[in-house]
PDB file of N, CA and C in Angstrom:
ATOM      1  N   UNK C   1       0.834  -1.107   0.113  1.00 51.00           N
ATOM      2  CA  UNK C   1      -0.162  -0.031  -0.033  1.00 51.00           C
ATOM      3  C   UNK C   1       0.897   1.153  -0.101  1.00 51.00           C
ATOM      4  N   UNK C   2       0.383   2.152  -0.963  1.00 56.00           N
ATOM      5  CA  UNK C   2       1.166   3.277  -0.889  1.00 56.00           C
ATOM      6  C   UNK C   2       0.967   4.298   0.358  1.00 56.00           C
ATOM      7  N   UNK C   3       2.013   5.404   0.565  1.00 61.00           N
ATOM      8  CA  UNK C   3       1.460   6.459   1.552  1.00 61.00           C
ATOM      9  C   UNK C   3       0.396   7.137   1.043  1.00 61.00           C
ATOM     10  N   UNK C   4       0.199   7.405  -0.123  1.00 59.00           N
ATOM     11  CA  UNK C   4      -0.998   8.264  -0.335  1.00 59.00           C
ATOM     12  C   UNK C   4      -2.053   7.338  -0.125  1.00 59.00           C
ATOM     13  N   UNK C   5      -2.270   5.879  -0.508  1.00 58.00           N
ATOM     14  CA  UNK C   5      -3.336   5.219  -0.149  1.00 58.00           C
ATOM     15  C   UNK C   5      -3.580   5.415   1.506  1.00 58.00           C
ATOM     16  N   UNK C   6      -2.838   5.162   2.209  1.00 61.00           N
ATOM     17  CA  UNK C   6      -2.757   5.206   3.654  1.00 61.00           C
ATOM     18  C   UNK C   6      -3.514   6.366   4.206  1.00 61.00           C
ATOM     19  N   UNK C   7      -3.268   7.511   3.780  1.00 59.00           N
ATOM     20  CA  UNK C   7      -3.386   8.916   4.078  1.00 59.00           C
ATOM     21  C   UNK C   7      -5.036   8.857   3.494  1.00 59.00           C
ATOM     22  N   UNK C   8      -5.367   8.390   2.557  1.00 69.00           N
ATOM     23  CA  UNK C   8      -6.829   8.291   2.212  1.00 69.00           C
ATOM     24  C   UNK C   8      -7.614   7.487   3.172  1.00 69.00           C
ATOM     25  N   UNK C   9      -7.096   6.228   3.480  1.00 75.00           N
ATOM     26  CA  UNK C   9      -8.266   5.289   3.955  1.00 75.00           C
ATOM     27  C   UNK C   9      -7.914   5.139   5.628  1.00 75.00           C
ATOM     28  N   UNK C  10      -6.887   5.467   5.878  1.00 75.00           N
ATOM     29  CA  UNK C  10      -6.523   5.198   7.433  1.00 75.00           C
ATOM     30  C   UNK C  10      -6.918   6.608   8.403  1.00 75.00           C
ATOM     31  N   UNK C  11      -7.908   6.469   9.360  1.00 80.00           N
ATOM     32  CA  UNK C  11      -8.487   7.586  10.200  1.00 80.00           C
ATOM     33  C   UNK C  11      -7.151   8.030  10.846  1.00 80.00           C
ATOM     34  N   UNK C  12      -6.851   9.471  11.014  1.00 79.00           N
ATOM     35  CA  UNK C  12      -5.943  10.156  11.772  1.00 79.00           C
ATOM     36  C   UNK C  12      -5.630   9.812  13.070  1.00 79.00           C
ATOM     37  N   UNK C  13      -6.328   9.195  13.904  1.00 84.00           N
ATOM     38  CA  UNK C  13      -6.220   8.877  15.210  1.00 84.00           C
ATOM     39  C   UNK C  13      -5.784   7.456  15.333  1.00 84.00           C
ATOM     40  N   UNK C  14      -5.668   6.655  14.065  1.00 83.00           N
ATOM     41  CA  UNK C  14      -5.076   5.188  14.152  1.00 83.00           C
ATOM     42  C   UNK C  14      -3.766   5.179  14.002  1.00 83.00           C
ATOM     43  N   UNK C  15      -3.094   4.079  14.771  1.00 85.00           N
ATOM     44  CA  UNK C  15      -1.701   3.944  14.753  1.00 85.00           C
ATOM     45  C   UNK C  15      -1.435   2.721  13.782  1.00 85.00           C
ATOM     46  N   UNK C  16      -0.397   2.455  13.334  1.00 85.00           N
ATOM     47  CA  UNK C  16       0.010   1.456  12.472  1.00 85.00           C
ATOM     48  C   UNK C  16       0.852   0.427  13.639  1.00 85.00           C
ATOM     49  N   UNK C  17       0.188  -0.774  14.014  1.00 89.00           N
ATOM     50  CA  UNK C  17       0.885  -1.735  14.850  1.00 89.00           C
ATOM     51  C   UNK C  17       0.876  -3.170  14.093  1.00 89.00           C
ATOM     52  N   UNK C  18       1.827  -3.849  14.649  1.00 92.00           N
ATOM     53  CA  UNK C  18       2.074  -5.255  14.376  1.00 92.00           C
ATOM     54  C   UNK C  18       1.050  -6.065  15.017  1.00 92.00           C
ATOM     55  N   UNK C  19       0.181  -6.989  14.104  1.00 88.00           N
ATOM     56  CA  UNK C  19      -0.749  -7.807  14.763  1.00 88.00           C
ATOM     57  C   UNK C  19      -0.447  -8.600  15.916  1.00 88.00           C
ATOM     58  N   UNK C  20       0.739  -8.897  16.137  1.00 91.00           N
ATOM     59  CA  UNK C  20       1.347  -9.838  17.275  1.00 91.00           C
ATOM     60  C   UNK C  20       1.620  -8.808  18.332  1.00 91.00           C
ATOM     61  N   UNK C  21       1.654  -7.593  18.277  1.00 94.00           N
ATOM     62  CA  UNK C  21       1.793  -6.923  19.615  1.00 94.00           C
ATOM     63  C   UNK C  21       0.621  -6.339  20.072  1.00 94.00           C
ATOM     64  N   UNK C  22      -0.425  -6.484  19.329  1.00 92.00           N
ATOM     65  CA  UNK C  22      -1.761  -6.322  19.970  1.00 92.00           C
ATOM     66  C   UNK C  22      -2.658  -7.304  20.241  1.00 92.00           C
ATOM     67  N   UNK C  23      -2.454  -8.712  19.779  1.00 91.00           N
ATOM     68  CA  UNK C  23      -3.099  -9.987  19.908  1.00 91.00           C
ATOM     69  C   UNK C  23      -2.313 -11.015  19.839  1.00 91.00           C
ATOM     70  N   UNK C  24      -2.615 -12.052  20.581  1.00 91.00           N
ATOM     71  CA  UNK C  24      -2.144 -13.403  20.492  1.00 91.00           C
ATOM     72  C   UNK C  24      -2.678 -14.198  19.291  1.00 91.00           C
ATOM     73  N   UNK C  25      -1.502 -14.557  18.551  1.00 92.00           N
ATOM     74  CA  UNK C  25      -1.821 -15.133  17.420  1.00 92.00           C
ATOM     75  C   UNK C  25      -1.223 -16.630  17.471  1.00 92.00           C
ATOM     76  N   UNK C  26      -2.497 -17.492  17.359  1.00 91.00           N
ATOM     77  CA  UNK C  26      -2.823 -18.944  17.499  1.00 91.00           C
ATOM     78  C   UNK C  26      -3.009 -19.620  16.213  1.00 91.00           C
ATOM     79  N   UNK C  27      -2.122 -20.414  15.993  1.00 89.00           N
ATOM     80  CA  UNK C  27      -2.468 -21.464  14.675  1.00 89.00           C
ATOM     81  C   UNK C  27      -3.106 -22.808  15.224  1.00 89.00           C
ATOM     82  N   UNK C  28      -3.808 -23.191  14.390  1.00 86.00           N
ATOM     83  CA  UNK C  28      -4.561 -24.557  14.779  1.00 86.00           C
ATOM     84  C   UNK C  28      -4.065 -25.750  13.802  1.00 86.00           C
ATOM     85  N   UNK C  29      -4.659 -26.592  13.755  1.00 90.00           N
ATOM     86  CA  UNK C  29      -4.265 -27.842  13.064  1.00 90.00           C
ATOM     87  C   UNK C  29      -5.498 -28.552  12.622  1.00 90.00           C
ATOM     88  N   UNK C  30      -5.511 -29.761  11.779  1.00 94.00           N
ATOM     89  CA  UNK C  30      -6.344 -30.684  11.559  1.00 94.00           C
ATOM     90  C   UNK C  30      -6.100 -32.038  12.082  1.00 94.00           C
ATOM     91  N   UNK C  31      -6.868 -32.447  13.067  1.00 96.00           N
ATOM     92  CA  UNK C  31      -6.786 -33.763  13.571  1.00 96.00           C
ATOM     93  C   UNK C  31      -6.861 -34.824  12.408  1.00 96.00           C
ATOM     94  N   UNK C  32      -6.088 -36.085  12.464  1.00 97.00           N
ATOM     95  CA  UNK C  32      -6.167 -36.934  11.193  1.00 97.00           C
ATOM     96  C   UNK C  32      -7.482 -37.329  10.693  1.00 97.00           C
ATOM     97  N   UNK C  33      -7.638 -37.080   9.482  1.00 96.00           N
ATOM     98  CA  UNK C  33      -9.136 -37.603   8.930  1.00 96.00           C
ATOM     99  C   UNK C  33      -8.926 -39.027   8.919  1.00 96.00           C
ATOM    100  N   UNK C  34      -7.995 -39.875   8.926  1.00 97.00           N
ATOM    101  CA  UNK C  34      -7.841 -41.270   8.897  1.00 97.00           C
ATOM    102  C   UNK C  34      -8.361 -41.952   9.956  1.00 97.00           C
ATOM    103  N   UNK C  35      -8.439 -41.202  11.204  1.00 98.00           N
ATOM    104  CA  UNK C  35      -8.788 -41.631  12.385  1.00 98.00           C
ATOM    105  C   UNK C  35     -10.191 -41.359  12.750  1.00 98.00           C
ATOM    106  N   UNK C  36     -11.132 -42.322  12.527  1.00 98.00           N
ATOM    107  CA  UNK C  36     -12.771 -41.998  12.690  1.00 98.00           C
ATOM    108  C   UNK C  36     -13.010 -41.248  14.205  1.00 98.00           C
ATOM    109  N   UNK C  37     -12.340 -41.909  15.006  1.00 98.00           N
ATOM    110  CA  UNK C  37     -12.876 -41.507  16.486  1.00 98.00           C
ATOM    111  C   UNK C  37     -12.291 -40.114  16.817  1.00 98.00           C
ATOM    112  N   UNK C  38     -11.757 -39.236  15.892  1.00 98.00           N
ATOM    113  CA  UNK C  38     -11.210 -37.987  16.107  1.00 98.00           C
ATOM    114  C   UNK C  38     -12.482 -36.946  15.769  1.00 98.00           C
ATOM    115  N   UNK C  39     -13.500 -37.778  14.996  1.00 98.00           N
ATOM    116  CA  UNK C  39     -14.498 -36.796  14.343  1.00 98.00           C
ATOM    117  C   UNK C  39     -15.755 -37.021  14.680  1.00 98.00           C
ATOM    118  N   UNK C  40     -16.680 -35.974  14.306  1.00 98.00           N
ATOM    119  CA  UNK C  40     -18.279 -36.264  14.537  1.00 98.00           C
ATOM    120  C   UNK C  40     -18.278 -36.249  16.079  1.00 98.00           C
ATOM    121  N   UNK C  41     -17.686 -35.532  16.841  1.00 98.00           N
ATOM    122  CA  UNK C  41     -17.863 -35.114  18.129  1.00 98.00           C
ATOM    123  C   UNK C  41     -18.573 -33.789  18.693  1.00 98.00           C
ATOM    124  N   UNK C  42     -18.506 -33.443  19.756  1.00 98.00           N
ATOM    125  CA  UNK C  42     -19.203 -32.171  20.439  1.00 98.00           C
ATOM    126  C   UNK C  42     -18.394 -30.966  20.138  1.00 98.00           C
ATOM    127  N   UNK C  43     -17.232 -30.850  19.819  1.00 98.00           N
ATOM    128  CA  UNK C  43     -16.642 -29.707  19.560  1.00 98.00           C
ATOM    129  C   UNK C  43     -16.549 -29.238  18.115  1.00 98.00           C
ATOM    130  N   UNK C  44     -16.818 -27.878  18.056  1.00 97.00           N
ATOM    131  CA  UNK C  44     -16.739 -27.323  16.824  1.00 97.00           C
ATOM    132  C   UNK C  44     -15.528 -27.183  16.284  1.00 97.00           C
ATOM    133  N   UNK C  45     -15.252 -27.547  14.942  1.00 96.00           N
ATOM    134  CA  UNK C  45     -14.101 -27.373  14.183  1.00 96.00           C
ATOM    135  C   UNK C  45     -14.507 -26.372  12.733  1.00 96.00           C
ATOM    136  N   UNK C  46     -14.004 -25.359  12.811  1.00 93.00           N
ATOM    137  CA  UNK C  46     -14.120 -24.564  11.836  1.00 93.00           C
ATOM    138  C   UNK C  46     -13.051 -24.467  10.714  1.00 93.00           C
ATOM    139  N   UNK C  47     -13.348 -24.398   9.404  1.00 91.00           N
ATOM    140  CA  UNK C  47     -12.405 -24.502   8.316  1.00 91.00           C
ATOM    141  C   UNK C  47     -12.462 -22.893   7.719  1.00 91.00           C
ATOM    142  N   UNK C  48     -11.234 -22.593   6.944  1.00 90.00           N
ATOM    143  CA  UNK C  48     -11.483 -21.260   6.513  1.00 90.00           C
ATOM    144  C   UNK C  48     -12.610 -21.050   5.808  1.00 90.00           C
ATOM    145  N   UNK C  49     -13.238 -22.125   4.861  1.00 90.00           N
ATOM    146  CA  UNK C  49     -14.337 -21.505   4.179  1.00 90.00           C
ATOM    147  C   UNK C  49     -15.533 -21.078   4.842  1.00 90.00           C
ATOM    148  N   UNK C  50     -15.547 -21.285   6.138  1.00 93.00           N
ATOM    149  CA  UNK C  50     -16.560 -21.214   7.293  1.00 93.00           C
ATOM    150  C   UNK C  50     -16.443 -19.965   7.792  1.00 93.00           C
ATOM    151  N   UNK C  51     -15.279 -19.102   7.681  1.00 92.00           N
ATOM    152  CA  UNK C  51     -15.012 -17.831   8.213  1.00 92.00           C
ATOM    153  C   UNK C  51     -15.251 -16.775   7.370  1.00 92.00           C
ATOM    154  N   UNK C  52     -15.820 -15.570   7.654  1.00 92.00           N
ATOM    155  CA  UNK C  52     -16.035 -14.344   7.011  1.00 92.00           C
ATOM    156  C   UNK C  52     -17.427 -14.562   6.172  1.00 92.00           C
ATOM    157  N   UNK C  53     -18.185 -15.581   6.228  1.00 91.00           N
ATOM    158  CA  UNK C  53     -19.469 -15.421   5.481  1.00 91.00           C
ATOM    159  C   UNK C  53     -20.595 -14.841   6.464  1.00 91.00           C
ATOM    160  N   UNK C  54     -20.491 -14.802   7.897  1.00 94.00           N
ATOM    161  CA  UNK C  54     -21.169 -14.004   8.572  1.00 94.00           C
ATOM    162  C   UNK C  54     -20.190 -13.237   9.758  1.00 94.00           C
ATOM    163  N   UNK C  55     -20.778 -12.263  10.234  1.00 96.00           N
ATOM    164  CA  UNK C  55     -19.944 -11.735  11.318  1.00 96.00           C
ATOM    165  C   UNK C  55     -19.649 -12.558  12.537  1.00 96.00           C
ATOM    166  N   UNK C  56     -20.578 -13.426  13.060  1.00 96.00           N
ATOM    167  CA  UNK C  56     -20.312 -14.610  13.930  1.00 96.00           C
ATOM    168  C   UNK C  56     -20.473 -15.791  13.542  1.00 96.00           C
ATOM    169  N   UNK C  57     -19.750 -16.895  14.001  1.00 95.00           N
ATOM    170  CA  UNK C  57     -19.696 -18.271  13.897  1.00 95.00           C
ATOM    171  C   UNK C  57     -20.412 -18.764  15.136  1.00 95.00           C
ATOM    172  N   UNK C  58     -21.212 -19.885  14.980  1.00 96.00           N
ATOM    173  CA  UNK C  58     -21.862 -20.622  16.116  1.00 96.00           C
ATOM    174  C   UNK C  58     -21.675 -22.100  15.919  1.00 96.00           C
ATOM    175  N   UNK C  59     -22.099 -22.613  14.894  1.00 96.00           N
ATOM    176  CA  UNK C  59     -21.980 -24.006  14.957  1.00 96.00           C
ATOM    177  C   UNK C  59     -21.016 -24.449  13.426  1.00 96.00           C
ATOM    178  N   UNK C  60     -20.256 -25.300  13.327  1.00 96.00           N
ATOM    179  CA  UNK C  60     -19.535 -25.467  12.481  1.00 96.00           C
ATOM    180  C   UNK C  60     -19.985 -26.658  11.530  1.00 96.00           C
ATOM    181  N   UNK C  61     -19.647 -26.877  10.489  1.00 97.00           N
ATOM    182  CA  UNK C  61     -20.034 -27.869   9.533  1.00 97.00           C
ATOM    183  C   UNK C  61     -19.308 -29.381   9.805  1.00 97.00           C
ATOM    184  N   UNK C  62     -18.351 -29.295  10.576  1.00 97.00           N
ATOM    185  CA  UNK C  62     -17.533 -30.562  10.823  1.00 97.00           C
ATOM    186  C   UNK C  62     -17.421 -30.326  12.341  1.00 97.00           C
ATOM    187  N   UNK C  63     -17.439 -31.527  13.153  1.00 98.00           N
ATOM    188  CA  UNK C  63     -16.967 -31.095  14.547  1.00 98.00           C
ATOM    189  C   UNK C  63     -15.751 -32.387  15.001  1.00 98.00           C
ATOM    190  N   UNK C  64     -15.305 -32.090  16.155  1.00 98.00           N
ATOM    191  CA  UNK C  64     -13.936 -33.322  16.503  1.00 98.00           C
ATOM    192  C   UNK C  64     -14.590 -33.720  18.014  1.00 98.00           C
ATOM    193  N   UNK C  65     -14.085 -34.828  18.121  1.00 98.00           N
ATOM    194  CA  UNK C  65     -13.925 -35.376  19.564  1.00 98.00           C
ATOM    195  C   UNK C  65     -13.015 -34.792  20.618  1.00 98.00           C
ATOM    196  N   UNK C  66     -13.480 -34.834  21.717  1.00 98.00           N
ATOM    197  CA  UNK C  66     -12.174 -34.732  22.769  1.00 98.00           C
ATOM    198  C   UNK C  66     -10.805 -35.271  22.400  1.00 98.00           C
ATOM    199  N   UNK C  67     -10.825 -36.458  22.159  1.00 98.00           N
ATOM    200  CA  UNK C  67      -9.545 -37.080  21.576  1.00 98.00           C
ATOM    201  C   UNK C  67      -9.033 -36.655  20.373  1.00 98.00           C
ATOM    202  N   UNK C  68      -9.693 -36.246  19.531  1.00 97.00           N
ATOM    203  CA  UNK C  68      -9.326 -35.516  18.120  1.00 97.00           C
ATOM    204  C   UNK C  68      -8.508 -34.115  18.904  1.00 97.00           C
ATOM    205  N   UNK C  69      -9.277 -33.360  19.625  1.00 97.00           N
ATOM    206  CA  UNK C  69      -8.543 -32.070  20.003  1.00 97.00           C
ATOM    207  C   UNK C  69      -7.148 -32.517  20.773  1.00 97.00           C
ATOM    208  N   UNK C  70      -7.209 -33.428  21.706  1.00 96.00           N
ATOM    209  CA  UNK C  70      -6.076 -33.917  22.457  1.00 96.00           C
ATOM    210  C   UNK C  70      -4.874 -34.385  21.362  1.00 96.00           C
ATOM    211  N   UNK C  71      -5.015 -35.364  20.520  1.00 96.00           N
ATOM    212  CA  UNK C  71      -4.097 -35.758  19.574  1.00 96.00           C
ATOM    213  C   UNK C  71      -3.629 -34.953  18.708  1.00 96.00           C
ATOM    214  N   UNK C  72      -3.957 -33.489  18.290  1.00 95.00           N
ATOM    215  CA  UNK C  72      -3.615 -32.978  17.335  1.00 95.00           C
ATOM    216  C   UNK C  72      -3.291 -31.330  17.596  1.00 95.00           C
ATOM    217  N   UNK C  73      -2.780 -30.539  16.945  1.00 94.00           N
ATOM    218  CA  UNK C  73      -2.338 -29.178  17.110  1.00 94.00           C
ATOM    219  C   UNK C  73      -3.642 -28.402  17.266  1.00 94.00           C
ATOM    220  N   UNK C  74      -4.934 -28.955  17.071  1.00 92.00           N
ATOM    221  CA  UNK C  74      -5.805 -28.007  17.301  1.00 92.00           C
ATOM    222  C   UNK C  74      -6.177 -27.449  18.522  1.00 92.00           C
ATOM    223  N   UNK C  75      -6.553 -26.220  18.481  1.00 92.00           N
ATOM    224  CA  UNK C  75      -6.593 -25.353  20.001  1.00 92.00           C
ATOM    225  C   UNK C  75      -7.969 -25.197  20.267  1.00 92.00           C
ATOM    226  N   UNK C  76      -8.697 -25.299  21.543  1.00 94.00           N
ATOM    227  CA  UNK C  76     -10.008 -24.942  21.689  1.00 94.00           C
ATOM    228  C   UNK C  76      -9.975 -23.432  22.102  1.00 94.00           C
ATOM    229  N   UNK C  77     -10.680 -22.592  21.667  1.00 94.00           N
ATOM    230  CA  UNK C  77     -10.521 -21.152  21.941  1.00 94.00           C
ATOM    231  C   UNK C  77     -11.916 -20.792  22.630  1.00 94.00           C
ATOM    232  N   UNK C  78     -11.834 -19.669  23.293  1.00 95.00           N
ATOM    233  CA  UNK C  78     -13.152 -19.156  24.291  1.00 95.00           C
ATOM    234  C   UNK C  78     -14.084 -18.459  23.252  1.00 95.00           C
ATOM    235  N   UNK C  79     -15.197 -18.170  23.596  1.00 95.00           N
ATOM    236  CA  UNK C  79     -16.223 -17.430  22.993  1.00 95.00           C
ATOM    237  C   UNK C  79     -15.569 -15.944  22.947  1.00 95.00           C
ATOM    238  N   UNK C  80     -15.805 -15.352  21.833  1.00 96.00           N
ATOM    239  CA  UNK C  80     -15.428 -13.964  21.921  1.00 96.00           C
ATOM    240  C   UNK C  80     -14.203 -14.000  21.039  1.00 96.00           C
ATOM    241  N   UNK C  81     -13.482 -14.854  20.782  1.00 95.00           N
ATOM    242  CA  UNK C  81     -12.327 -15.076  20.109  1.00 95.00           C
ATOM    243  C   UNK C  81     -12.399 -14.594  18.665  1.00 95.00           C
ATOM    244  N   UNK C  82     -11.496 -13.843  17.954  1.00 94.00           N
ATOM    245  CA  UNK C  82     -11.738 -13.279  16.605  1.00 94.00           C
ATOM    246  C   UNK C  82     -10.909 -14.414  15.731  1.00 94.00           C
ATOM    247  N   UNK C  83     -11.749 -14.975  14.896  1.00 93.00           N
ATOM    248  CA  UNK C  83     -10.877 -16.114  14.048  1.00 93.00           C
ATOM    249  C   UNK C  83     -10.471 -15.163  12.720  1.00 93.00           C
ATOM    250  N   UNK C  84      -9.028 -15.192  12.276  1.00 91.00           N
ATOM    251  CA  UNK C  84      -8.707 -14.867  11.081  1.00 91.00           C
ATOM    252  C   UNK C  84      -8.023 -15.730  10.039  1.00 91.00           C
ATOM    253  N   UNK C  85      -8.403 -15.983   8.846  1.00 90.00           N
ATOM    254  CA  UNK C  85      -7.996 -16.863   8.268  1.00 90.00           C
ATOM    255  C   UNK C  85      -6.522 -16.658   7.633  1.00 90.00           C
ATOM    256  N   UNK C  86      -5.529 -17.412   7.499  1.00 87.00           N
ATOM    257  CA  UNK C  86      -4.356 -17.131   7.294  1.00 87.00           C
ATOM    258  C   UNK C  86      -4.077 -18.141   5.892  1.00 87.00           C
ATOM    259  N   UNK C  87      -4.994 -18.962   5.480  1.00 78.00           N
ATOM    260  CA  UNK C  87      -4.692 -19.953   4.332  1.00 78.00           C
ATOM    261  C   UNK C  87      -5.824 -19.773   3.539  1.00 78.00           C
ATOM    262  N   UNK C  88      -5.825 -20.464   2.407  1.00 72.00           N
ATOM    263  CA  UNK C  88      -6.901 -20.595   1.476  1.00 72.00           C
ATOM    264  C   UNK C  88      -7.241 -19.291   1.111  1.00 72.00           C
ATOM    265  N   UNK C  89      -8.638 -18.489   1.748  1.00 80.00           N
ATOM    266  CA  UNK C  89      -9.015 -17.289   1.685  1.00 80.00           C
ATOM    267  C   UNK C  89      -8.238 -16.498   2.872  1.00 80.00           C
ATOM    268  N   UNK C  90      -7.435 -15.754   2.502  1.00 85.00           N
ATOM    269  CA  UNK C  90      -6.631 -14.997   3.349  1.00 85.00           C
ATOM    270  C   UNK C  90      -7.153 -13.518   3.888  1.00 85.00           C
ATOM    271  N   UNK C  91      -7.287 -13.430   5.178  1.00 87.00           N
ATOM    272  CA  UNK C  91      -7.679 -12.117   5.834  1.00 87.00           C
ATOM    273  C   UNK C  91      -9.230 -12.007   6.120  1.00 87.00           C
ATOM    274  N   UNK C  92     -10.044 -13.068   5.788  1.00 89.00           N
ATOM    275  CA  UNK C  92     -11.425 -13.194   6.307  1.00 89.00           C
ATOM    276  C   UNK C  92     -11.354 -13.385   7.651  1.00 89.00           C
ATOM    277  N   UNK C  93     -12.382 -13.101   8.514  1.00 91.00           N
ATOM    278  CA  UNK C  93     -12.638 -12.966   9.811  1.00 91.00           C
ATOM    279  C   UNK C  93     -14.163 -13.261  10.282  1.00 91.00           C
ATOM    280  N   UNK C  94     -14.139 -13.757  11.512  1.00 92.00           N
ATOM    281  CA  UNK C  94     -15.656 -13.957  12.188  1.00 92.00           C
ATOM    282  C   UNK C  94     -15.153 -14.027  13.732  1.00 92.00           C
ATOM    283  N   UNK C  95     -16.122 -13.736  14.630  1.00 93.00           N
ATOM    284  CA  UNK C  95     -16.207 -13.583  15.832  1.00 93.00           C
ATOM    285  C   UNK C  95     -16.577 -15.232  16.435  1.00 93.00           C
ATOM    286  N   UNK C  96     -16.051 -15.928  17.117  1.00 92.00           N
ATOM    287  CA  UNK C  96     -16.619 -16.951  17.918  1.00 92.00           C
ATOM    288  C   UNK C  96     -17.459 -16.882  18.840  1.00 92.00           C
TER     289      UNK C  96
END
């Protein structure tokens, strides 16, 4: 983005900061799809395609089990967390 574009689109009272300086960045992961006991549980598991369609997300298309959560790099995040995509569609967001 050029300085001219910044001047036209950024409110004067805003500061430029790195996202990591104002938020905790957490990456997730996909439980193995080869292990059926990891899937169809009670824990929502959102994919990037589900983020950004609406402002808030409540129920995911797929769910995982507590075992799937434990045996993967997937993270359980609290309600109110801002979800931001960094793969597939980049920059889409929703509030959990």
